[in-house]
PDB file of C-alpha atoms and ligand atoms in Angstrom:
ATOM      1  CA  MET U   4       0.000   0.000   0.000  1.00 43.00           C
ATOM      2  CA  ALA U   5       2.674   2.449   1.093  1.00 49.00           C
ATOM      3  CA  ALA U   6       4.774   1.442  -1.867  1.00 51.00           C
ATOM      4  CA  THR U   7       1.855   2.173  -4.217  1.00 49.00           C
ATOM      5  CA  CYS U   8       1.320   5.585  -2.664  1.00 48.00           C
ATOM      6  CA  THR U   9       4.993   6.395  -2.999  1.00 48.00           C
ATOM      7  CA  PHE U  10       4.955   5.297  -6.601  1.00 47.00           C
ATOM      8  CA  GLN U  11       1.871   7.393  -7.323  1.00 51.00           C
ATOM      9  CA  TYR U  12       3.465  10.338  -5.580  1.00 46.00           C
ATOM     10  CA  LEU U  13       6.626   9.982  -7.647  1.00 47.00           C
ATOM     11  CA  LEU U  14       4.612   9.703 -10.843  1.00 47.00           C
ATOM     12  CA  PHE U  15       2.593  12.761  -9.864  1.00 46.00           C
ATOM     13  CA  SER U  16       5.765  14.726  -9.048  1.00 47.00           C
ATOM     14  CA  LEU U  17       7.266  13.718 -12.359  1.00 44.00           C
ATOM     15  CA  LEU U  18       4.179  14.883 -14.252  1.00 44.00           C
ATOM     16  CA  VAL U  19       4.158  18.200 -12.376  1.00 42.00           C
ATOM     17  CA  SER U  20       7.842  18.753 -13.032  1.00 42.00           C
ATOM     18  CA  LEU U  21       7.262  18.123 -16.736  1.00 43.00           C
ATOM     19  CA  LEU U  22       4.452  20.671 -16.882  1.00 44.00           C
ATOM     20  CA  VAL U  23       5.870  23.501 -14.782  1.00 45.00           C
ATOM     21  CA  VAL U  24       9.179  25.138 -15.551  1.00 53.00           C
ATOM     22  CA  GLU U  25      10.741  26.468 -12.381  1.00 56.00           C
ATOM     23  CA  GLY U  26      11.506  30.171 -12.550  1.00 64.00           C
ATOM     24  CA  LYS U  27      11.876  32.400  -9.545  1.00 75.00           C
ATOM     25  CA  VAL U  28       9.566  35.310  -8.938  1.00 86.00           C
ATOM     26  CA  PRO U  29      11.386  38.633  -8.344  1.00 91.00           C
ATOM     27  CA  GLU U  30      11.622  39.114  -4.544  1.00 91.00           C
ATOM     28  CA  PRO U  31       9.942  42.577  -4.495  1.00 93.00           C
ATOM     29  CA  CYS U  32       6.815  40.875  -5.909  1.00 95.00           C
ATOM     30  CA  THR U  33       6.258  39.410  -2.429  1.00 93.00           C
ATOM     31  CA  ARG U  34       5.679  43.034  -1.307  1.00 93.00           C
ATOM     32  CA  TYR U  35       4.265  44.764  -4.383  1.00 95.00           C
ATOM     33  CA  GLU U  36       1.631  43.480  -6.786  1.00 97.00           C
ATOM     34  CA  CYS U  37       3.335  42.411 -10.029  1.00 97.00           C
ATOM     35  CA  PRO U  38       2.050  41.173 -13.381  1.00 97.00           C
ATOM     36  CA  THR U  39       1.712  37.406 -13.595  1.00 95.00           C
ATOM     37  CA  TYR U  40       3.382  35.249 -16.197  1.00 96.00           C
ATOM     38  CA  ASP U  41       4.243  31.660 -16.989  1.00 96.00           C
ATOM     39  CA  VAL U  42       7.879  30.722 -17.363  1.00 96.00           C
ATOM     40  CA  VAL U  43       8.083  28.718 -20.565  1.00 95.00           C
ATOM     41  CA  GLN U  44      11.844  28.222 -20.747  1.00 95.00           C
ATOM     42  CA  VAL U  45      14.737  28.639 -18.300  1.00 96.00           C
ATOM     43  CA  GLU U  46      18.324  28.974 -19.497  1.00 96.00           C
ATOM     44  CA  LYS U  47      21.517  29.727 -17.626  1.00 93.00           C
ATOM     45  CA  ASP U  48      21.497  33.493 -18.236  1.00 96.00           C
ATOM     46  CA  TYR U  49      17.899  34.261 -19.173  1.00 97.00           C
ATOM     47  CA  GLU U  50      14.362  32.949 -19.146  1.00 97.00           C
ATOM     48  CA  ILE U  51      11.394  33.141 -21.492  1.00 97.00           C
ATOM     49  CA  ARG U  52       8.107  34.289 -19.953  1.00 97.00           C
ATOM     50  CA  ARG U  53       4.587  34.449 -21.286  1.00 97.00           C
ATOM     51  CA  TYR U  54       2.804  37.434 -19.747  1.00 96.00           C
ATOM     52  CA  ASN U  55      -0.895  37.080 -18.971  1.00 91.00           C
ATOM     53  CA  SER U  56      -2.341  40.279 -20.489  1.00 94.00           C
ATOM     54  CA  PRO U  57      -1.097  42.859 -17.952  1.00 97.00           C
ATOM     55  CA  VAL U  58      -2.405  46.443 -17.969  1.00 98.00           C
ATOM     56  CA  TRP U  59      -0.054  49.412 -17.625  1.00 98.00           C
ATOM     57  CA  ILE U  60      -0.343  53.165 -17.210  1.00 98.00           C
ATOM     58  CA  SER U  61       2.242  54.722 -19.516  1.00 98.00           C
ATOM     59  CA  THR U  62       3.634  58.151 -20.300  1.00 98.00           C
ATOM     60  CA  ASP U  63       3.618  59.695 -23.746  1.00 98.00           C
ATOM     61  CA  PRO U  64       7.026  59.129 -25.400  1.00 97.00           C
ATOM     62  CA  ILE U  65       9.760  61.117 -23.632  1.00 97.00           C
ATOM     63  CA  GLN U  66      12.651  62.455 -25.730  1.00 96.00           C
ATOM     64  CA  ASP U  67      15.893  62.279 -23.821  1.00 95.00           C
ATOM     65  CA  THR U  68      19.443  61.120 -24.272  1.00 92.00           C
ATOM     66  CA  SER U  69      19.555  58.590 -21.473  1.00 94.00           C
ATOM     67  CA  VAL U  70      17.390  56.003 -19.728  1.00 96.00           C
ATOM     68  CA  VAL U  71      18.036  57.356 -16.204  1.00 96.00           C
ATOM     69  CA  PRO U  72      16.766  60.951 -16.543  1.00 97.00           C
ATOM     70  CA  ALA U  73      13.941  59.779 -18.837  1.00 98.00           C
ATOM     71  CA  THR U  74      12.806  57.311 -16.179  1.00 98.00           C
ATOM     72  CA  VAL U  75      12.918  60.040 -13.498  1.00 97.00           C
ATOM     73  CA  THR U  76      10.719  62.274 -15.683  1.00 97.00           C
ATOM     74  CA  GLY U  77       8.279  59.424 -16.338  1.00 98.00           C
ATOM     75  CA  VAL U  78       8.125  58.252 -12.731  1.00 97.00           C
ATOM     76  CA  LYS U  79       7.305  61.803 -11.536  1.00 97.00           C
ATOM     77  CA  ARG U  80       4.415  61.967 -13.995  1.00 98.00           C
ATOM     78  CA  LEU U  81       3.090  58.519 -13.050  1.00 98.00           C
ATOM     79  CA  PHE U  82       3.482  59.109  -9.283  1.00 97.00           C
ATOM     80  CA  SER U  83       1.358  62.186  -9.675  1.00 98.00           C
ATOM     81  CA  TYR U  84      -1.229  60.102 -11.552  1.00 98.00           C
ATOM     82  CA  ILE U  85      -1.418  57.361  -8.895  1.00 98.00           C
ATOM     83  CA  ASN U  86      -1.497  59.962  -6.129  1.00 98.00           C
ATOM     84  CA  GLY U  87      -4.812  61.235  -7.472  1.00 98.00           C
ATOM     85  CA  ASN U  88      -3.855  63.697 -10.207  1.00 98.00           C
ATOM     86  CA  ASN U  89      -6.347  62.123 -12.610  1.00 98.00           C
ATOM     87  CA  ASN U  90      -9.909  62.757 -13.779  1.00 98.00           C
ATOM     88  CA  GLU U  91     -11.420  60.873 -10.814  1.00 98.00           C
ATOM     89  CA  SER U  92      -9.022  62.107  -8.089  1.00 98.00           C
ATOM     90  CA  LYS U  93      -8.449  58.426  -7.509  1.00 98.00           C
ATOM     91  CA  GLU U  94      -5.471  57.074  -5.580  1.00 98.00           C
ATOM     92  CA  ILE U  95      -3.910  53.892  -6.894  1.00 98.00           C
ATOM     93  CA  LYS U  96      -1.541  51.619  -5.016  1.00 97.00           C
ATOM     94  CA  MET U  97       2.046  51.469  -6.248  1.00 96.00           C
ATOM     95  CA  ALA U  98       2.749  48.163  -7.978  1.00 97.00           C
ATOM     96  CA  ALA U  99       5.877  46.813  -9.655  1.00 97.00           C
ATOM     97  CA  PRO U 100       7.795  46.944 -11.851  1.00 98.00           C
ATOM     98  CA  VAL U 101       8.455  50.371 -13.327  1.00 98.00           C
ATOM     99  CA  ALA U 102       9.147  49.571 -16.968  1.00 98.00           C
ATOM    100  CA  THR U 103      11.045  51.909 -19.316  1.00 98.00           C
ATOM    101  CA  GLU U 104      10.762  51.013 -22.977  1.00 98.00           C
ATOM    102  CA  VAL U 105      13.754  52.297 -24.926  1.00 97.00           C
ATOM    103  CA  SER U 106      13.415  52.817 -28.684  1.00 95.00           C
ATOM    104  CA  VAL U 107      16.330  54.013 -30.774  1.00 89.00           C
ATOM    105  CA  SER U 108      15.658  55.335 -34.240  1.00 87.00           C
ATOM    106  CA  GLY U 109      17.916  57.459 -36.434  1.00 86.00           C
ATOM    107  CA  GLY U 110      20.344  57.826 -33.522  1.00 84.00           C
ATOM    108  CA  LYS U 111      17.628  59.368 -31.326  1.00 90.00           C
ATOM    109  CA  SER U 112      16.231  57.681 -28.239  1.00 93.00           C
ATOM    110  CA  SER U 113      12.657  57.780 -27.083  1.00 96.00           C
ATOM    111  CA  PHE U 114      11.376  56.396 -23.778  1.00 98.00           C
ATOM    112  CA  VAL U 115       7.960  55.288 -22.581  1.00 98.00           C
ATOM    113  CA  VAL U 116       7.766  54.804 -18.815  1.00 98.00           C
ATOM    114  CA  SER U 117       5.022  52.561 -17.391  1.00 98.00           C
ATOM    115  CA  PHE U 118       3.676  51.502 -14.010  1.00 98.00           C
ATOM    116  CA  TYR U 119       1.959  48.155 -13.779  1.00 98.00           C
ATOM    117  CA  LEU U 120      -1.671  48.792 -12.773  1.00 98.00           C
ATOM    118  CA  PRO U 121      -3.023  46.703  -9.876  1.00 98.00           C
ATOM    119  CA  LYS U 122      -5.706  44.201 -10.953  1.00 97.00           C
ATOM    120  CA  VAL U 123      -8.388  46.096  -9.032  1.00 98.00           C
ATOM    121  CA  ASN U 124      -7.792  49.202 -11.209  1.00 98.00           C
ATOM    122  CA  GLN U 125      -7.418  47.496 -14.559  1.00 98.00           C
ATOM    123  CA  ALA U 126     -11.027  47.516 -15.775  1.00 97.00           C
ATOM    124  CA  ASN U 127     -11.621  51.293 -15.532  1.00 96.00           C
ATOM    125  CA  PRO U 128      -8.425  53.247 -14.946  1.00 98.00           C
ATOM    126  CA  PRO U 129      -8.995  57.009 -14.606  1.00 98.00           C
ATOM    127  CA  SER U 130      -7.674  59.187 -17.407  1.00 98.00           C
ATOM    128  CA  ALA U 131      -5.224  62.077 -17.259  1.00 98.00           C
ATOM    129  CA  ASN U 132      -3.306  64.247 -19.693  1.00 97.00           C
ATOM    130  CA  GLY U 133      -0.052  62.774 -20.927  1.00 96.00           C
ATOM    131  CA  VAL U 134      -0.688  59.206 -19.796  1.00 98.00           C
ATOM    132  CA  ASN U 135      -2.189  56.264 -21.643  1.00 98.00           C
ATOM    133  CA  VAL U 136      -3.514  52.865 -20.658  1.00 98.00           C
ATOM    134  CA  GLN U 137      -1.654  50.003 -22.356  1.00 98.00           C
ATOM    135  CA  ARG U 138      -3.387  46.637 -22.491  1.00 97.00           C
ATOM    136  CA  TRP U 139      -1.049  43.877 -23.538  1.00 96.00           C
ATOM    137  CA  LYS U 140      -2.326  40.835 -25.318  1.00 92.00           C
ATOM    138  CA  THR U 141      -0.324  37.705 -24.554  1.00 92.00           C
ATOM    139  CA  LYS U 142       3.337  38.651 -24.902  1.00 95.00           C
ATOM    140  CA  TYR U 143       6.528  36.668 -24.673  1.00 96.00           C
ATOM    141  CA  ALA U 144       9.615  38.137 -23.009  1.00 97.00           C
ATOM    142  CA  ALA U 145      13.250  37.085 -23.034  1.00 97.00           C
ATOM    143  CA  VAL U 146      14.372  38.250 -19.590  1.00 98.00           C
ATOM    144  CA  ARG U 147      17.786  38.838 -18.062  1.00 98.00           C
ATOM    145  CA  GLU U 148      17.966  39.778 -14.371  1.00 97.00           C
ATOM    146  CA  PHE U 149      20.612  42.014 -12.772  1.00 97.00           C
ATOM    147  CA  GLY U 150      21.073  43.758  -9.431  1.00 96.00           C
ATOM    148  CA  GLY U 151      22.207  47.167  -8.230  1.00 96.00           C
ATOM    149  CA  PHE U 152      21.221  50.561  -9.557  1.00 96.00           C
ATOM    150  CA  VAL U 153      20.405  51.141 -13.223  1.00 97.00           C
ATOM    151  CA  THR U 154      22.869  53.295 -15.133  1.00 97.00           C
ATOM    152  CA  GLU U 155      23.347  53.936 -18.827  1.00 95.00           C
ATOM    153  CA  SER U 156      26.428  51.720 -19.077  1.00 97.00           C
ATOM    154  CA  VAL U 157      24.941  48.900 -16.981  1.00 98.00           C
ATOM    155  CA  VAL U 158      21.910  48.845 -19.266  1.00 97.00           C
ATOM    156  CA  ALA U 159      24.076  48.797 -22.409  1.00 96.00           C
ATOM    157  CA  ASN U 160      26.091  45.869 -21.032  1.00 97.00           C
ATOM    158  CA  GLN U 161      23.019  43.920 -19.913  1.00 98.00           C
ATOM    159  CA  VAL U 162      21.252  44.436 -23.259  1.00 96.00           C
ATOM    160  CA  ALA U 163      24.342  43.220 -25.113  1.00 96.00           C
ATOM    161  CA  ALA U 164      24.602  40.206 -22.786  1.00 97.00           C
ATOM    162  CA  LEU U 165      20.952  39.212 -23.316  1.00 97.00           C
ATOM    163  CA  ASN U 166      21.369  39.685 -27.053  1.00 96.00           C
ATOM    164  CA  ALA U 167      24.437  37.425 -26.959  1.00 96.00           C
ATOM    165  CA  SER U 168      22.642  34.798 -24.836  1.00 96.00           C
ATOM    166  CA  ILE U 169      19.777  34.386 -27.280  1.00 96.00           C
ATOM    167  CA  ALA U 170      22.041  34.400 -30.358  1.00 94.00           C
ATOM    168  CA  GLY U 171      21.318  31.366 -32.494  1.00 93.00           C
ATOM    169  CA  THR U 172      17.977  30.594 -30.792  1.00 94.00           C
ATOM    170  CA  LYS U 173      14.548  31.169 -32.333  1.00 91.00           C
ATOM    171  CA  TRP U 174      14.284  34.380 -30.281  1.00 93.00           C
ATOM    172  CA  SER U 175      17.246  36.008 -32.036  1.00 91.00           C
ATOM    173  CA  SER U 176      15.733  35.962 -35.519  1.00 80.00           C
ATOM    174  CA  LYS U 177      13.204  38.589 -34.467  1.00 77.00           C
ATOM    175  CA  VAL U 178      14.973  40.717 -31.842  1.00 78.00           C
ATOM    176  CA  PRO U 179      12.685  43.725 -31.386  1.00 78.00           C
ATOM    177  CA  LYS U 180      13.819  47.271 -32.227  1.00 85.00           C
ATOM    178  CA  SER U 181      13.180  48.327 -28.650  1.00 93.00           C
ATOM    179  CA  TYR U 182      13.980  46.838 -25.263  1.00 97.00           C
ATOM    180  CA  THR U 183      12.541  47.403 -21.820  1.00 98.00           C
ATOM    181  CA  VAL U 184      14.298  48.057 -18.510  1.00 98.00           C
ATOM    182  CA  ALA U 185      12.146  46.816 -15.600  1.00 98.00           C
ATOM    183  CA  GLN U 186      12.957  48.064 -12.074  1.00 98.00           C
ATOM    184  CA  TYR U 187      11.260  46.476  -9.067  1.00 97.00           C
ATOM    185  CA  ASN U 188      12.554  48.496  -6.094  1.00 95.00           C
ATOM    186  CA  SER U 189      12.019  52.022  -4.845  1.00 90.00           C
ATOM    187  CA  PRO U 190      15.137  54.235  -5.002  1.00 85.00           C
ATOM    188  CA  PHE U 191      15.289  54.017  -1.187  1.00 87.00           C
ATOM    189  CA  GLU U 192      15.935  50.292  -1.160  1.00 90.00           C
ATOM    190  CA  LEU U 193      19.707  50.064  -1.365  1.00 91.00           C
ATOM    191  CA  ILE U 194      20.352  46.330  -1.244  1.00 91.00           C
ATOM    192  CA  ASN U 195      18.999  43.227  -2.988  1.00 92.00           C
ATOM    193  CA  ARG U 196      17.707  45.320  -5.861  1.00 95.00           C
ATOM    194  CA  VAL U 197      16.123  43.477  -8.780  1.00 97.00           C
ATOM    195  CA  ASN U 198      16.124  44.765 -12.345  1.00 98.00           C
ATOM    196  CA  GLU U 199      15.523  43.064 -15.660  1.00 98.00           C
ATOM    197  CA  ILE U 200      16.047  43.632 -19.366  1.00 98.00           C
ATOM    198  CA  TRP U 201      13.102  42.439 -21.455  1.00 98.00           C
ATOM    199  CA  PHE U 202      13.009  41.768 -25.184  1.00 97.00           C
ATOM    200  CA  LEU U 203       9.286  41.517 -25.948  1.00 96.00           C
ATOM    201  CA  TYR U 204       7.649  39.419 -28.657  1.00 95.00           C
ATOM    202  CA  ASP U 205       4.019  39.114 -29.701  1.00 91.00           C
ATOM    203  CA  TYR U 206       4.332  35.484 -30.724  1.00 80.00           C
ATOM    204  CA  GLU U 207       6.355  32.449 -29.780  1.00 71.00           C
ATOM    205  CA  ASP U 208       6.887  31.364 -33.385  1.00 66.00           C
TER     206      ASP U 208
HETATM  207  C1  NAG L 328     -12.468  59.516 -16.394  1.00 56.63           C
HETATM  208  O1  NAG L 328     -11.883  58.854 -17.516  1.00 56.63           O
HETATM  209  C2  NAG L 328     -12.346  57.516 -17.683  1.00 56.63           C
HETATM  210  C3  NAG L 328     -11.490  56.887 -18.761  1.00 56.63           C
HETATM  211  O2  NAG L 328     -11.448  57.673 -19.916  1.00 56.63           O
HETATM  212  C4  NAG L 328     -13.828  57.527 -17.984  1.00 56.63           C
HETATM  213  O3  NAG L 328     -14.290  56.201 -18.169  1.00 56.63           O
HETATM  214  C5  NAG L 328     -14.562  58.173 -16.821  1.00 56.63           C
HETATM  215  O4  NAG L 328     -15.922  58.267 -17.118  1.00 56.63           O
HETATM  216  C6  NAG L 328     -13.987  59.557 -16.518  1.00 56.63           C
HETATM  217  N1  NAG L 328     -14.564  60.041 -15.260  1.00 56.63           N
HETATM  218  C7  NAG L 328     -14.986  61.280 -15.095  1.00 56.63           C
HETATM  219  C8  NAG L 328     -15.502  61.592 -13.721  1.00 56.63           C
HETATM  220  O5  NAG L 328     -14.969  62.110 -15.993  1.00 56.63           O
HETATM  221  C1  NAG L 329      22.681  41.107 -31.358  1.00 56.63           C
HETATM  222  O1  NAG L 329      23.288  39.904 -31.772  1.00 56.63           O
HETATM  223  C2  NAG L 329      23.323  39.762 -33.181  1.00 56.63           C
HETATM  224  C3  NAG L 329      23.904  38.386 -33.459  1.00 56.63           C
HETATM  225  O2  NAG L 329      23.026  37.391 -32.964  1.00 56.63           O
HETATM  226  C4  NAG L 329      24.161  40.877 -33.782  1.00 56.63           C
HETATM  227  O3  NAG L 329      24.129  40.769 -35.199  1.00 56.63           O
HETATM  228  C5  NAG L 329      23.589  42.215 -33.370  1.00 56.63           C
HETATM  229  O4  NAG L 329      24.407  43.265 -33.805  1.00 56.63           O
HETATM  230  C6  NAG L 329      23.469  42.299 -31.864  1.00 56.63           C
HETATM  231  N1  NAG L 329      22.791  43.532 -31.501  1.00 56.63           N
HETATM  232  C7  NAG L 329      23.145  44.250 -30.430  1.00 56.63           C
HETATM  233  C8  NAG L 329      22.328  45.455 -30.161  1.00 56.63           C
HETATM  234  O5  NAG L 329      24.060  43.930 -29.694  1.00 56.63           O
END
């Protein structure tokens, strides 16, 4: 009897391990609400996620030379929005991450900064000048995690490293023209900071 149970348990565990790829959730997501995703592939230096239709509040494109000041500008605008500077004077809880999409075209950079919107606010977010609601359909992301504070040179190195990691895989044939820097901690948290570079794709194949 016990032997049968053990066997069934092992079989069950095996089936579960075949179905679920182990990825670790960013630690700040135990304290802030974060978008949910399935991890579809784990590699040594990156993982592939499938995001489950998250909703974001995003700035209009910000023209700047660097990701750091552009993110500061965007975060100020979005903090004001979640603190009630919107058409319903509604306060919204801070969630994570703060995502800065970086697009380079003709040598000029443009940045869209986004806050993930908590589930409770996703159906009817208030409106405000200069911000837009972004509703993702299913999206795939190649993700590389790194710690510390985000700087221009760190981002350049991490983007190059992710690009190198996916070289030769099916994800490299369609590397997007933009990339996203996701930051999960407030500037006041000095240790154990979690950041990620995302290359986003609409389809797996
Ligand atoms: C605020 O904007 C939202 C989204 O555009 C809209 O649905 C809502 O009716 C507006 N509320 C007010 C009080 O104008
Ligand atoms: C990304 O890697 C490809 C080779 O897979 C290379 O051709 C391309 O220049 C790289 N792009 C960046 C931004 O590093």
